[in-house]
Short mmCIF file of the C-alpha atoms (twelve columns), coordinates in Angstrom:
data_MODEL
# 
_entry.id   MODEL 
# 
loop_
_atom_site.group_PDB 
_atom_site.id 
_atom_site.type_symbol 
_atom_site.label_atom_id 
_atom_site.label_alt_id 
_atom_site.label_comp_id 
_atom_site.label_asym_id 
_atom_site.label_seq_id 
_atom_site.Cartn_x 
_atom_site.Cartn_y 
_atom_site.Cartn_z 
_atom_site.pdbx_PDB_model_num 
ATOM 1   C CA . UNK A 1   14.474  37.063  13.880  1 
ATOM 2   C CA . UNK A 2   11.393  38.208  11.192  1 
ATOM 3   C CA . UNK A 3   11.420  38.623  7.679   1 
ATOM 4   C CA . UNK A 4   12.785  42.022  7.752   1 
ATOM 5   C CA . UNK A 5   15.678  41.422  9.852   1 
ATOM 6   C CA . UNK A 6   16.486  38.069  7.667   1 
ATOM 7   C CA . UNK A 7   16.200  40.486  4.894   1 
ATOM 8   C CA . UNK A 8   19.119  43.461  6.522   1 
ATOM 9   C CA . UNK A 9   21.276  40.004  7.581   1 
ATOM 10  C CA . UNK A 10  21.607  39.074  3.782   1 
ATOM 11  C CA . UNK A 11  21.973  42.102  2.341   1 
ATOM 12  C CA . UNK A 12  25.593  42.747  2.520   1 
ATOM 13  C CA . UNK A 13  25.715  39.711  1.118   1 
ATOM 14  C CA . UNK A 14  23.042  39.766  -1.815  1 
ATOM 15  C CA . UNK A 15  24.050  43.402  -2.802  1 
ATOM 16  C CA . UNK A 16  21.475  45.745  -1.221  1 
ATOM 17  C CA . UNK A 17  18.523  45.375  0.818   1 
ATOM 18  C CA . UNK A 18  16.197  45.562  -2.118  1 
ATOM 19  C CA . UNK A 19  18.097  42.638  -3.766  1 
ATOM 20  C CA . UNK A 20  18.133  40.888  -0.714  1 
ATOM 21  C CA . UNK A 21  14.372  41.468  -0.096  1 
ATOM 22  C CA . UNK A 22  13.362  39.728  -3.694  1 
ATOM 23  C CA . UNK A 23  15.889  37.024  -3.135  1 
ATOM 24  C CA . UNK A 24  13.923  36.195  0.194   1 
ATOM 25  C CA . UNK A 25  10.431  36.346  -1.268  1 
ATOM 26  C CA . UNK A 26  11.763  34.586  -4.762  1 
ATOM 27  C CA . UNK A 27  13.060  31.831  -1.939  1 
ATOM 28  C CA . UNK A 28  9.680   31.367  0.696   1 
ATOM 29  C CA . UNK A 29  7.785   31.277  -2.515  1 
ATOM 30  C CA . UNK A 30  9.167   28.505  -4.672  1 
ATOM 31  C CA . UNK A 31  9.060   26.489  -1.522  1 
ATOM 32  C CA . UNK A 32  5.672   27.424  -0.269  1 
ATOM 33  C CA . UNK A 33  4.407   26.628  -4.032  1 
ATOM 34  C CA . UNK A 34  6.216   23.361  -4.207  1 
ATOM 35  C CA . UNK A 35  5.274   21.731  -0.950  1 
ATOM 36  C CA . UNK A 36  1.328   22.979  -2.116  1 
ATOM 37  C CA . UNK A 37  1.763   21.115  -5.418  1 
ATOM 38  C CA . UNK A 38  2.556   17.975  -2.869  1 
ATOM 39  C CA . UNK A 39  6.586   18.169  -4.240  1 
ATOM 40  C CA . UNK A 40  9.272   17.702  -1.474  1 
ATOM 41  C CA . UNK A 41  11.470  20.762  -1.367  1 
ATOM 42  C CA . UNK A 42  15.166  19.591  0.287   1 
ATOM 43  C CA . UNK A 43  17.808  21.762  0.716   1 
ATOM 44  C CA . UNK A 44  21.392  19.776  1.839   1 
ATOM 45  C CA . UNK A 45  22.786  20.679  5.149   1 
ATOM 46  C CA . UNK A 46  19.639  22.421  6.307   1 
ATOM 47  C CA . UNK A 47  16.577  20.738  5.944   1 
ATOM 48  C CA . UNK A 48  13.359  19.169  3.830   1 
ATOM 49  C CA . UNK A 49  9.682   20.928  3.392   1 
ATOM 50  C CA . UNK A 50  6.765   18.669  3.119   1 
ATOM 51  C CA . UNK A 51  3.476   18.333  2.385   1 
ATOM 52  C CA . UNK A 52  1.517   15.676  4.891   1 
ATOM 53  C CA . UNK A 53  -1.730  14.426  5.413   1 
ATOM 54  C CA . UNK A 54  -3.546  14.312  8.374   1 
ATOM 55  C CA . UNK A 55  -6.148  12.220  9.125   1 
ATOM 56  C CA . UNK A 56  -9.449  12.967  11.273  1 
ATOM 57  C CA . UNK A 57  -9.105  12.795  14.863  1 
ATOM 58  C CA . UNK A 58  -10.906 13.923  17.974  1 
ATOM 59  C CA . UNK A 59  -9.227  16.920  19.906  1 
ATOM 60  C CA . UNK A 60  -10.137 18.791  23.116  1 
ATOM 61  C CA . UNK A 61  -11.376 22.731  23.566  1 
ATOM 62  C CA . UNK A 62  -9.082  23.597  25.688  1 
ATOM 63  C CA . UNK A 63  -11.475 26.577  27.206  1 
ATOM 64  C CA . UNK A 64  -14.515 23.681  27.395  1 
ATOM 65  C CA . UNK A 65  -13.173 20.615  27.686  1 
ATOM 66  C CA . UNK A 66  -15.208 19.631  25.255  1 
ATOM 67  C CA . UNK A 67  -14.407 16.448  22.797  1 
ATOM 68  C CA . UNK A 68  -15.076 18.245  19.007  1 
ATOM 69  C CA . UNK A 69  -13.895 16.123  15.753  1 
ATOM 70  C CA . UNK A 70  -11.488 17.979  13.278  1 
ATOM 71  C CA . UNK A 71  -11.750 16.949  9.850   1 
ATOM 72  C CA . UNK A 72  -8.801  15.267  7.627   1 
ATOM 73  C CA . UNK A 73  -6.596  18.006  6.635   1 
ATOM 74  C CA . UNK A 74  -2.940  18.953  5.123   1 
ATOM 75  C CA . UNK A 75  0.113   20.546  6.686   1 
ATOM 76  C CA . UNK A 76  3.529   21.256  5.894   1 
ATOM 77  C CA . UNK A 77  6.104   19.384  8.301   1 
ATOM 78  C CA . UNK A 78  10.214  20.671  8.454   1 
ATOM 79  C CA . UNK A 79  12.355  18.195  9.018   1 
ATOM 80  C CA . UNK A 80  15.950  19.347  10.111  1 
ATOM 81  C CA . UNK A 81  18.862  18.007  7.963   1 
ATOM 82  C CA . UNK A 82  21.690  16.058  9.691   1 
ATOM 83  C CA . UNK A 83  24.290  19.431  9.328   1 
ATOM 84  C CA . UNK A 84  21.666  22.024  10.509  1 
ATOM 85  C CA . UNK A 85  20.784  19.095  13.905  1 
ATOM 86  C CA . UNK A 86  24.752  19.145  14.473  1 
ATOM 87  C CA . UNK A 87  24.840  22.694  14.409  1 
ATOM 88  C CA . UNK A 88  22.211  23.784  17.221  1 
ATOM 89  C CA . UNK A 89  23.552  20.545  19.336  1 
ATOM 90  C CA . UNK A 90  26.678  21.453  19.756  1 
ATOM 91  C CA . UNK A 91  28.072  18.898  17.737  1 
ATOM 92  C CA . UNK A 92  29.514  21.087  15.429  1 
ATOM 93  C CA . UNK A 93  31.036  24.014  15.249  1 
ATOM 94  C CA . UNK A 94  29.161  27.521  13.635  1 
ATOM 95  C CA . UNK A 95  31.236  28.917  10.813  1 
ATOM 96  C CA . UNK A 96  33.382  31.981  11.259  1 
ATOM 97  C CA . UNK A 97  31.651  35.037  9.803   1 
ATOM 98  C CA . UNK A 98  32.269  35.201  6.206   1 
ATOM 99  C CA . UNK A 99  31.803  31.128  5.481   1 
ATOM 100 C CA . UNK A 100 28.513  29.582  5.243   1 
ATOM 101 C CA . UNK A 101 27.036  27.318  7.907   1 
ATOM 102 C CA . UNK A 102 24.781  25.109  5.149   1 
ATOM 103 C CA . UNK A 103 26.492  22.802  2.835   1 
ATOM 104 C CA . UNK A 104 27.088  24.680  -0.966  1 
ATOM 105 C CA . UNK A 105 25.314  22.494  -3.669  1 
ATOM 106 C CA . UNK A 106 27.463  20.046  -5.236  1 
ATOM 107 C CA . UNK A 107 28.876  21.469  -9.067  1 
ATOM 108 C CA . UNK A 108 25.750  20.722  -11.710 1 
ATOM 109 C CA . UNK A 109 23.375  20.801  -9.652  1 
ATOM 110 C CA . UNK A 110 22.257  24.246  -9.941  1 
ATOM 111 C CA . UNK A 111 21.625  24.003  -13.704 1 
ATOM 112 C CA . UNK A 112 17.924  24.652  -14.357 1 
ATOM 113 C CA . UNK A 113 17.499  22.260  -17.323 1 
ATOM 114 C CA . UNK A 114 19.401  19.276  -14.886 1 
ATOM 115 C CA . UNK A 115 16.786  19.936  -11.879 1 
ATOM 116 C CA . UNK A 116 13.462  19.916  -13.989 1 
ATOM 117 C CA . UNK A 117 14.986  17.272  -16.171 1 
ATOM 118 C CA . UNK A 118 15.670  15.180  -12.990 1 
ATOM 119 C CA . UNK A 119 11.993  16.605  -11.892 1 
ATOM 120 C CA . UNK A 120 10.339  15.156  -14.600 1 
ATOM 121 C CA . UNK A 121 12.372  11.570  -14.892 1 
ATOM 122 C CA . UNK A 122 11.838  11.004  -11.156 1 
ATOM 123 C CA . UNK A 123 7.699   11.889  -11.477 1 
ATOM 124 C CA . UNK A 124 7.894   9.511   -14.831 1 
ATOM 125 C CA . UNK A 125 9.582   6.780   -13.066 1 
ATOM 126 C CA . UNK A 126 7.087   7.092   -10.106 1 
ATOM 127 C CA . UNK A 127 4.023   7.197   -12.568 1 
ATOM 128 C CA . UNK A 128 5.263   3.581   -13.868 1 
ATOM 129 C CA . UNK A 129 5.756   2.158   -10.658 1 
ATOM 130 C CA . UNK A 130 1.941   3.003   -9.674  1 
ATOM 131 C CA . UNK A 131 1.079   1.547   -13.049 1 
ATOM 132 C CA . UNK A 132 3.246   -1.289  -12.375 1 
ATOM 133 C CA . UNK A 133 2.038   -1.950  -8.734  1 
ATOM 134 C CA . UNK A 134 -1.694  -1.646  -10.061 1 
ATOM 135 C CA . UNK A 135 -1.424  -4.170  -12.986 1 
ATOM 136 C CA . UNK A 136 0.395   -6.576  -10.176 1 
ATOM 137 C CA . UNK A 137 -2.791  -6.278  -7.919  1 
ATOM 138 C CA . UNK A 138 -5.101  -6.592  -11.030 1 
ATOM 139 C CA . UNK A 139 -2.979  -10.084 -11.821 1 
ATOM 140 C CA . UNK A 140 -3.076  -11.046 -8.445  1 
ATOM 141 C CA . UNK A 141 -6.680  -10.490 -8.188  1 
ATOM 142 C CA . UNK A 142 -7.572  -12.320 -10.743 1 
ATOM 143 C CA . UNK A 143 -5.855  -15.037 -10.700 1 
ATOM 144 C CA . UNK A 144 -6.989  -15.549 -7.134  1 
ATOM 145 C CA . UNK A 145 -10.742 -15.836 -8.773  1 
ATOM 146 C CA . UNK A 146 -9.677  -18.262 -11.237 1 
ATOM 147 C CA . UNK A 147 -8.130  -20.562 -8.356  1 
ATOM 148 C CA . UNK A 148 -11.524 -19.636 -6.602  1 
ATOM 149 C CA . UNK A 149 -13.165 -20.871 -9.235  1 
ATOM 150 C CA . UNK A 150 -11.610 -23.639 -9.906  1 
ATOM 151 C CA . UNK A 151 -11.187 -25.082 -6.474  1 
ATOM 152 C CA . UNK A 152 -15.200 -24.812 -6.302  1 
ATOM 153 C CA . UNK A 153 -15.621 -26.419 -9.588  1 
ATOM 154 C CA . UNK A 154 -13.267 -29.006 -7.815  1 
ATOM 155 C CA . UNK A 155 -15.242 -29.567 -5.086  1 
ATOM 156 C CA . UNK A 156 -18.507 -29.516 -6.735  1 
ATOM 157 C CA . UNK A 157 -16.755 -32.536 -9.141  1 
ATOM 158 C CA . UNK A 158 -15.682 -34.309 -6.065  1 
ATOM 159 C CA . UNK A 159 -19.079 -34.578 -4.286  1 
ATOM 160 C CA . UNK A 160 -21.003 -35.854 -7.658  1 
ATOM 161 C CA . UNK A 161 -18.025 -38.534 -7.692  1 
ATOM 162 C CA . UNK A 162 -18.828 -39.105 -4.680  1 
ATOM 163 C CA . UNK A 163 -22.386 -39.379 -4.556  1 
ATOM 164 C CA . UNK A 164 -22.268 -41.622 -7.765  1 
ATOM 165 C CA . UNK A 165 -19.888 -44.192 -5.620  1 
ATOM 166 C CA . UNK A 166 -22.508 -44.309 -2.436  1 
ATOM 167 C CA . UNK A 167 -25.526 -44.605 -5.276  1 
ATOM 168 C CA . UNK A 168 -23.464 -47.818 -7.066  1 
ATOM 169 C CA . UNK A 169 -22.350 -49.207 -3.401  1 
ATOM 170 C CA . UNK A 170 -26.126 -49.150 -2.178  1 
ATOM 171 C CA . UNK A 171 -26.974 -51.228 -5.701  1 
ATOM 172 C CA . UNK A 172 -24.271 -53.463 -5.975  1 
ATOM 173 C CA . UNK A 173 -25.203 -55.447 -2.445  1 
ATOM 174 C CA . UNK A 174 -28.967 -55.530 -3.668  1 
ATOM 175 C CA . UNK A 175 -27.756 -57.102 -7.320  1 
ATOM 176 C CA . UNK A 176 -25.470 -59.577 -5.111  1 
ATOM 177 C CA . UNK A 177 -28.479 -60.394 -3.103  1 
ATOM 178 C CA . UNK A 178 -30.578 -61.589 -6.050  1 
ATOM 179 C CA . UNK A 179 -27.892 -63.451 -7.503  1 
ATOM 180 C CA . UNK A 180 -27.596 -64.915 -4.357  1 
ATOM 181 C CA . UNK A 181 -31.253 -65.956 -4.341  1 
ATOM 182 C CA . UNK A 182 -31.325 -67.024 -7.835  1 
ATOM 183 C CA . UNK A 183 -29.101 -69.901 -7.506  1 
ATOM 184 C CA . UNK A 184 -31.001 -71.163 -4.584  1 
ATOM 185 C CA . UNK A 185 -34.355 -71.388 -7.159  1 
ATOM 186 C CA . UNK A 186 -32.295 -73.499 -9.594  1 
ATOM 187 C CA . UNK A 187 -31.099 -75.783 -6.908  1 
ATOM 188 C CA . UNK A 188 -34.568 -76.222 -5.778  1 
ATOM 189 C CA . UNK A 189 -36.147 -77.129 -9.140  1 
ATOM 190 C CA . UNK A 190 -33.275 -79.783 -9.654  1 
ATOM 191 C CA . UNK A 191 -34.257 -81.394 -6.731  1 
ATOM 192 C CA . UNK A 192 -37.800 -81.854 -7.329  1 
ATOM 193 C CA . UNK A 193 -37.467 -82.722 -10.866 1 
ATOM 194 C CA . UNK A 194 -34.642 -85.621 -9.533  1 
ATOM 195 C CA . UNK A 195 -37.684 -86.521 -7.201  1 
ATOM 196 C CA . UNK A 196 -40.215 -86.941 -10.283 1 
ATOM 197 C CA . UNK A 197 -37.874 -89.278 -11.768 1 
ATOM 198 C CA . UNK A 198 -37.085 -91.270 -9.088  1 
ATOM 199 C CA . UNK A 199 -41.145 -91.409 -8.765  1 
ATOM 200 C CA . UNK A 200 -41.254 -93.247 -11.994 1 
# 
């Protein structure tokens, strides 16, 4: 099926087949300008439209073999909703002719000032939760390079300590040493002054 015969299917529906021409282009372009703006366009029963990013690869010409690199690039993926999978499966049954196979919208939803107030909250909340996120990395960050810092000026602390302690360890034995010897001089001089006496 093309556009034009999408176009007569609807138009006993619609109301004519100029109606149902505008409702078809008023339809392929919302979506198409949505999923370019990077929104997700999802429609219940039948399916989501999305903008993804592809990143660079290599890929074959298929007519050369040859190995060429294609750059990063967008596309827009379909993805088939749960009602429209059951449908072409087997699953489920197709509608009889007048009902519609797609699920209707629930009541409220199809208020404009609802969806582009529910637009708007859901890009707000997802604008905080970047900023959120980011701040959280910033405070992580940081506060990694304070510990950083911290355990190096810990370290650096920790080997003057030490060094001090081997420094005072090679003096003390050297100060015991002389006390040591000193003794031994005193000793000595008694002795020969108790000899001088006894001399006399």
């Amino acid at each position: 099926m093309n556009k034009a015969q999408l176009v007569e299917a609807i138009a006993d529906k619609v109301g004519g087949r100029m109606a149902a021409a505008d409702a078809v282009d008023a339809v392929l372009d919302a979506i198409v300008r949505a999923v370019v703006s990077g929104d997700r366009v999802s429609v219940t029963g039948f399916g989501s439209f999305e903008k993804v990013e592809r990143p660079a690869r290599y890929a074959r010409n298929p007519q050369t073999g040859e190995r060429v690199r294609v750059k990063k690039t967008s596309v827009p993926r379909f993805r088939a909703g749960q009602g429209f999978k059951d449908l072409v499966s087997g699953a489920k049954k197709l509608p009889r002719g007048g009902e519609v196979s797609v699920k209707k919208a629930p009541k409220g939803s199809l208020s404009g000032g609802a969806s582009s107030t529910t637009r708007t909250a859901t890009k707000k909340a997802a604008a905080k939760a970047t900023t959120a996120r980011k701040s959280a990395a910033k405070k992580t960050s940081a506060a990694k390079k304070t510990t950083a810092k911290k355990t190096t000026a810990a370290k650096k602390t920790a080997t003057k300590k030490s060094a001090a302690k081997k420094t005072a360890a090679k003096k003390a034995p050297a100060k015991k040493a002389t006390a040591k010897k000193t003794p031994g001089k005193k000793t000595a001089s008694r002795k020969t002054a108790a000899r001088r006496t006894a001399a006399r």
